Amino acid sequence: MMSYTRQTAIVTGGSGGIGAAIVARLKTDGFRTIVLDLSPPEFEADKYYQIDLSDAEATHELCSEIADNENVNCLVNNVGIVKPALLEDVSLADFDTLMHVNLRPSIICTQAFLPKMKQLGGGRIVMNTSRVTKGKSERTLYSATKGAAQSMARTWALELGHHKVTVNCVAPGPIATDAFWKNNPPDAPNTLEIIENVPVKRLGTGEDVANAVSFFCAPQAGFVTGQTLFVCGGVTVG
């Protein structure tokens, strides 16, 4: 018997890019949506809280407050930043920054909202990771954080399955967001090569990623947990 129903979804880093597309899709699916981010959302969520998710104490306080007042049974750990660098140029300061933005908020938010998910009879946790976990030049730190997130998700899936809380990852490949264009100028040879090497011969969209997130967040997805779905146009196949 299905006990999990769509109630309130939290999307970290949900103000722009892939995050905004996820918020729009989950709202269309019937979730009440709440965005946690530094800047106001591009797509109108039901609620928005301005928060620096790298601030552990502030994030914990805000999530605890939300958990006391909202029936949050869906959490999309989406927030993430990239600091491209060859191995020789990797900065330990950037290591701390990426770990504190890309990874630590997932733990803080999940711990905050998990009790309510259990109380409500189930929940959905989705990690937005990346195809860079398969390997990509200049992504030492980014791939480290996203690989760690996928490993955590598998561990959490084992721990939380009996509570009817599923934990899965969506791993985007090249997606045409502002962040992508910032690191890959449109007319640069490397950018053209990236697009040419995508089997479906196009970049992905935020909506492509949101579609996968929507699947994992659906009541019908209760028998799918601990998985990573690559939304990459076939890049990871060969």
Short mmCIF file of C-alpha atoms in Angstrom, two decimals:
data_model
loop_
_atom_site.label_atom_id
_atom_site.label_comp_id
_atom_site.label_asym_id
_atom_site.label_seq_id
_atom_site.Cartn_x
_atom_site.Cartn_y
_atom_site.Cartn_z
CA MET A 1 0.00 0.00 0.00
CA MET A 2 1.41 3.40 -1.01
CA SER A 3 1.67 5.77 1.98
CA TYR A 4 3.94 8.41 0.48
CA THR A 5 2.17 11.32 -1.21
CA ARG A 6 3.48 14.55 -2.69
CA GLN A 7 3.56 17.21 0.02
CA THR A 8 6.39 19.74 0.41
CA ALA A 9 9.67 19.64 -1.51
CA ILE A 10 12.85 21.48 -0.54
CA VAL A 11 15.31 22.33 -3.33
CA THR A 12 18.70 23.63 -2.27
CA GLY A 13 20.29 25.97 -4.79
CA GLY A 14 16.93 26.12 -6.53
CA SER A 15 17.02 29.72 -7.71
CA GLY A 16 18.58 29.32 -11.15
CA GLY A 17 19.75 26.90 -13.79
CA ILE A 18 18.97 23.24 -13.17
CA GLY A 19 17.61 24.03 -9.72
CA ALA A 20 14.97 26.41 -11.08
CA ALA A 21 13.88 23.80 -13.63
CA ILE A 22 13.54 21.24 -10.83
CA VAL A 23 11.42 23.62 -8.77
CA ALA A 24 9.16 24.32 -11.74
CA ARG A 25 8.68 20.62 -12.45
CA LEU A 26 8.01 19.62 -8.85
CA LYS A 27 5.49 22.44 -8.52
CA THR A 28 3.75 21.17 -11.66
CA ASP A 29 3.80 17.67 -10.16
CA GLY A 30 1.82 18.94 -7.18
CA PHE A 31 4.47 19.62 -4.55
CA ARG A 32 4.51 22.70 -2.39
CA THR A 33 8.01 24.00 -3.19
CA ILE A 34 10.57 25.74 -0.97
CA VAL A 35 13.85 27.12 -2.28
CA LEU A 36 16.98 27.60 -0.18
CA ASP A 37 19.53 29.78 -1.97
CA LEU A 38 21.55 32.99 -1.84
CA SER A 39 19.56 34.75 -4.58
CA PRO A 40 15.80 34.88 -5.27
CA PRO A 41 14.46 32.13 -7.54
CA GLU A 42 13.91 32.60 -11.27
CA PHE A 43 10.77 30.46 -11.01
CA GLU A 44 8.21 31.39 -8.38
CA ALA A 45 8.36 28.87 -5.56
CA ASP A 46 5.82 28.71 -2.76
CA LYS A 47 8.49 29.92 -0.35
CA TYR A 48 12.04 31.21 -0.64
CA TYR A 49 14.61 31.51 2.13
CA GLN A 50 17.83 33.42 1.53
CA ILE A 51 20.65 31.35 3.00
CA ASP A 52 24.36 30.81 2.54
CA LEU A 53 24.38 27.02 2.51
CA SER A 54 28.12 26.99 3.23
CA ASP A 55 27.26 28.36 6.68
CA ALA A 56 26.65 25.16 8.62
CA GLU A 57 25.12 26.74 11.71
CA ALA A 58 22.75 29.01 9.79
CA THR A 59 21.71 26.14 7.50
CA HIS A 60 21.00 23.88 10.48
CA GLU A 61 18.93 26.57 12.22
CA LEU A 62 16.88 27.36 9.13
CA CYS A 63 16.22 23.72 8.24
CA SER A 64 15.19 22.93 11.82
CA GLU A 65 12.74 25.84 11.74
CA ILE A 66 11.27 24.72 8.40
CA ALA A 67 11.02 21.11 9.60
CA ASP A 68 8.95 22.26 12.59
CA ASN A 69 6.45 24.09 10.38
CA GLU A 70 6.26 22.21 7.09
CA ASN A 71 5.45 18.65 6.01
CA VAL A 72 8.69 18.21 4.07
CA ASN A 73 8.82 14.71 2.61
CA CYS A 74 10.91 15.45 -0.47
CA LEU A 75 14.44 16.88 -0.45
CA VAL A 76 16.49 17.66 -3.55
CA ASN A 77 20.11 18.30 -2.59
CA ASN A 78 20.93 20.33 -5.68
CA VAL A 79 23.28 23.13 -4.63
CA GLY A 80 26.73 22.98 -6.21
CA ILE A 81 29.61 25.05 -7.54
CA VAL A 82 32.56 24.22 -9.80
CA LYS A 83 36.18 25.34 -9.44
CA PRO A 84 37.92 23.97 -12.55
CA ALA A 85 41.66 23.37 -12.17
CA LEU A 86 44.34 20.97 -13.28
CA LEU A 87 45.71 18.83 -10.46
CA GLU A 88 48.86 20.95 -10.13
CA ASP A 89 46.72 24.04 -9.59
CA VAL A 90 44.14 22.63 -7.16
CA SER A 91 43.75 24.89 -4.11
CA LEU A 92 43.13 23.51 -0.64
CA ALA A 93 41.02 26.58 0.03
CA ASP A 94 38.81 25.56 -2.90
CA PHE A 95 38.69 22.03 -1.45
CA ASP A 96 37.12 23.42 1.71
CA THR A 97 34.75 25.64 -0.26
CA LEU A 98 33.43 22.86 -2.48
CA MET A 99 33.07 20.39 0.36
CA HIS A 100 31.17 22.98 2.41
CA VAL A 101 28.83 23.90 -0.49
CA ASN A 102 28.48 20.74 -2.58
CA LEU A 103 28.44 18.12 0.14
CA ARG A 104 27.95 19.31 3.72
CA PRO A 105 24.51 20.90 3.19
CA SER A 106 23.20 17.52 2.00
CA ILE A 107 24.01 16.03 5.39
CA ILE A 108 22.63 18.97 7.35
CA CYS A 109 19.39 19.19 5.37
CA THR A 110 18.78 15.45 5.34
CA GLN A 111 19.28 15.18 9.09
CA ALA A 112 16.85 18.05 9.62
CA PHE A 113 14.03 16.74 7.44
CA LEU A 114 14.39 13.00 8.01
CA PRO A 115 12.34 12.85 11.24
CA LYS A 116 9.33 14.41 9.50
CA MET A 117 9.69 12.01 6.56
CA LYS A 118 9.60 9.08 8.96
CA GLN A 119 6.59 10.58 10.73
CA LEU A 120 4.77 11.06 7.43
CA GLY A 121 5.33 7.44 6.41
CA GLY A 122 8.04 7.88 3.81
CA GLY A 123 10.01 10.34 1.75
CA ARG A 124 12.21 11.02 -1.24
CA ILE A 125 15.79 12.29 -1.21
CA VAL A 126 17.49 13.11 -4.51
CA MET A 127 21.12 14.16 -4.93
CA ASN A 128 22.06 16.17 -8.00
CA THR A 129 25.51 14.79 -8.78
CA SER A 130 27.31 14.74 -12.14
CA ARG A 131 28.73 12.59 -14.93
CA VAL A 132 32.17 13.91 -13.89
CA THR A 133 32.24 11.03 -11.41
CA LYS A 134 33.18 8.96 -14.48
CA GLY A 135 36.20 11.23 -15.00
CA LYS A 136 36.75 14.66 -16.51
CA SER A 137 39.84 16.82 -16.82
CA GLU A 138 40.12 19.84 -14.47
CA ARG A 139 37.44 18.50 -12.12
CA THR A 140 39.47 17.06 -9.21
CA LEU A 141 37.46 18.81 -6.50
CA TYR A 142 34.06 18.81 -8.21
CA SER A 143 34.27 15.10 -8.99
CA ALA A 144 35.39 14.40 -5.42
CA THR A 145 32.32 16.08 -3.96
CA LYS A 146 29.91 14.50 -6.43
CA GLY A 147 31.44 11.05 -6.05
CA ALA A 148 31.13 11.38 -2.28
CA ALA A 149 27.48 12.38 -2.67
CA GLN A 150 26.76 9.25 -4.73
CA SER A 151 28.49 7.08 -2.13
CA MET A 152 26.52 8.72 0.68
CA ALA A 153 23.29 8.17 -1.23
CA ARG A 154 23.91 4.42 -1.45
CA THR A 155 24.65 4.27 2.26
CA TRP A 156 21.55 6.26 3.13
CA ALA A 157 19.44 4.06 0.85
CA LEU A 158 20.44 1.05 2.92
CA GLU A 159 19.81 2.79 6.23
CA LEU A 160 16.49 4.42 5.34
CA GLY A 161 14.76 1.87 3.13
CA HIS A 162 12.76 0.34 5.96
CA HIS A 163 11.36 3.81 6.70
CA LYS A 164 10.10 4.01 3.08
CA VAL A 165 12.55 6.83 2.41
CA THR A 166 14.30 6.39 -0.93
CA VAL A 167 17.63 8.01 -1.82
CA ASN A 168 18.78 8.36 -5.42
CA CYS A 169 21.08 10.46 -7.60
CA VAL A 170 20.58 12.27 -10.88
CA ALA A 171 23.91 12.79 -12.64
CA PRO A 172 23.72 15.38 -15.43
CA GLY A 173 26.11 15.47 -18.32
CA PRO A 174 26.67 18.66 -20.34
CA ILE A 175 23.68 20.90 -19.60
CA ALA A 176 23.23 24.32 -21.23
CA THR A 177 23.14 26.45 -18.08
CA ASP A 178 24.85 29.75 -17.27
CA ALA A 179 27.43 27.78 -15.27
CA PHE A 180 28.20 25.61 -18.29
CA TRP A 181 28.69 28.59 -20.60
CA LYS A 182 30.86 30.31 -17.99
CA ASN A 183 33.29 27.38 -18.04
CA ASN A 184 32.78 26.60 -21.75
CA PRO A 185 32.56 29.69 -24.01
CA PRO A 186 30.09 29.02 -26.87
CA ASP A 187 32.56 29.42 -29.73
CA ALA A 188 35.54 27.76 -28.07
CA PRO A 189 36.88 24.64 -29.83
CA ASN A 190 36.58 22.65 -26.61
CA THR A 191 32.90 23.56 -26.32
CA LEU A 192 32.17 22.54 -29.89
CA GLU A 193 33.98 19.28 -29.25
CA ILE A 194 31.88 18.63 -26.14
CA ILE A 195 28.66 19.00 -28.14
CA GLU A 196 29.98 16.91 -31.03
CA ASN A 197 30.85 14.10 -28.63
CA VAL A 198 27.32 13.88 -27.21
CA PRO A 199 25.67 10.92 -28.98
CA VAL A 200 22.31 12.72 -29.26
CA LYS A 201 24.18 15.76 -30.71
CA ARG A 202 22.87 18.41 -28.38
CA LEU A 203 23.37 19.81 -24.91
CA GLY A 204 20.91 18.88 -22.23
CA THR A 205 18.42 21.26 -20.64
CA GLY A 206 17.39 21.90 -17.08
CA GLU A 207 14.07 20.30 -17.97
CA ASP A 208 15.87 17.09 -18.98
CA VAL A 209 17.35 16.87 -15.50
CA ALA A 210 14.12 17.89 -13.80
CA ASN A 211 12.31 15.06 -15.58
CA ALA A 212 14.64 12.53 -13.94
CA VAL A 213 14.28 14.18 -10.54
CA SER A 214 10.51 14.09 -10.95
CA PHE A 215 10.64 10.33 -11.51
CA PHE A 216 12.62 9.69 -8.32
CA CYS A 217 10.29 11.98 -6.32
CA ALA A 218 7.09 10.28 -7.50
CA PRO A 219 5.00 8.05 -5.22
CA GLN A 220 5.33 5.27 -7.83
CA ALA A 221 9.15 5.21 -7.44
CA GLY A 222 9.11 3.60 -4.02
CA PHE A 223 10.93 0.45 -5.21
CA VAL A 224 13.87 2.39 -6.65
CA THR A 225 16.60 3.42 -4.22
CA GLY A 226 20.38 3.73 -4.09
CA GLN A 227 20.55 4.36 -7.84
CA THR A 228 22.27 6.92 -10.07
CA LEU A 229 20.58 7.97 -13.30
CA PHE A 230 22.91 9.63 -15.80
CA VAL A 231 21.12 12.34 -17.78
CA CYS A 232 23.92 12.85 -20.28
CA GLY A 233 22.72 12.31 -23.84
CA GLY A 234 24.71 9.07 -23.92
CA VAL A 235 28.11 10.56 -22.98
CA THR A 236 28.70 7.96 -20.27
CA VAL A 237 27.97 4.98 -22.52
CA GLY A 238 31.36 4.74 -24.16
#
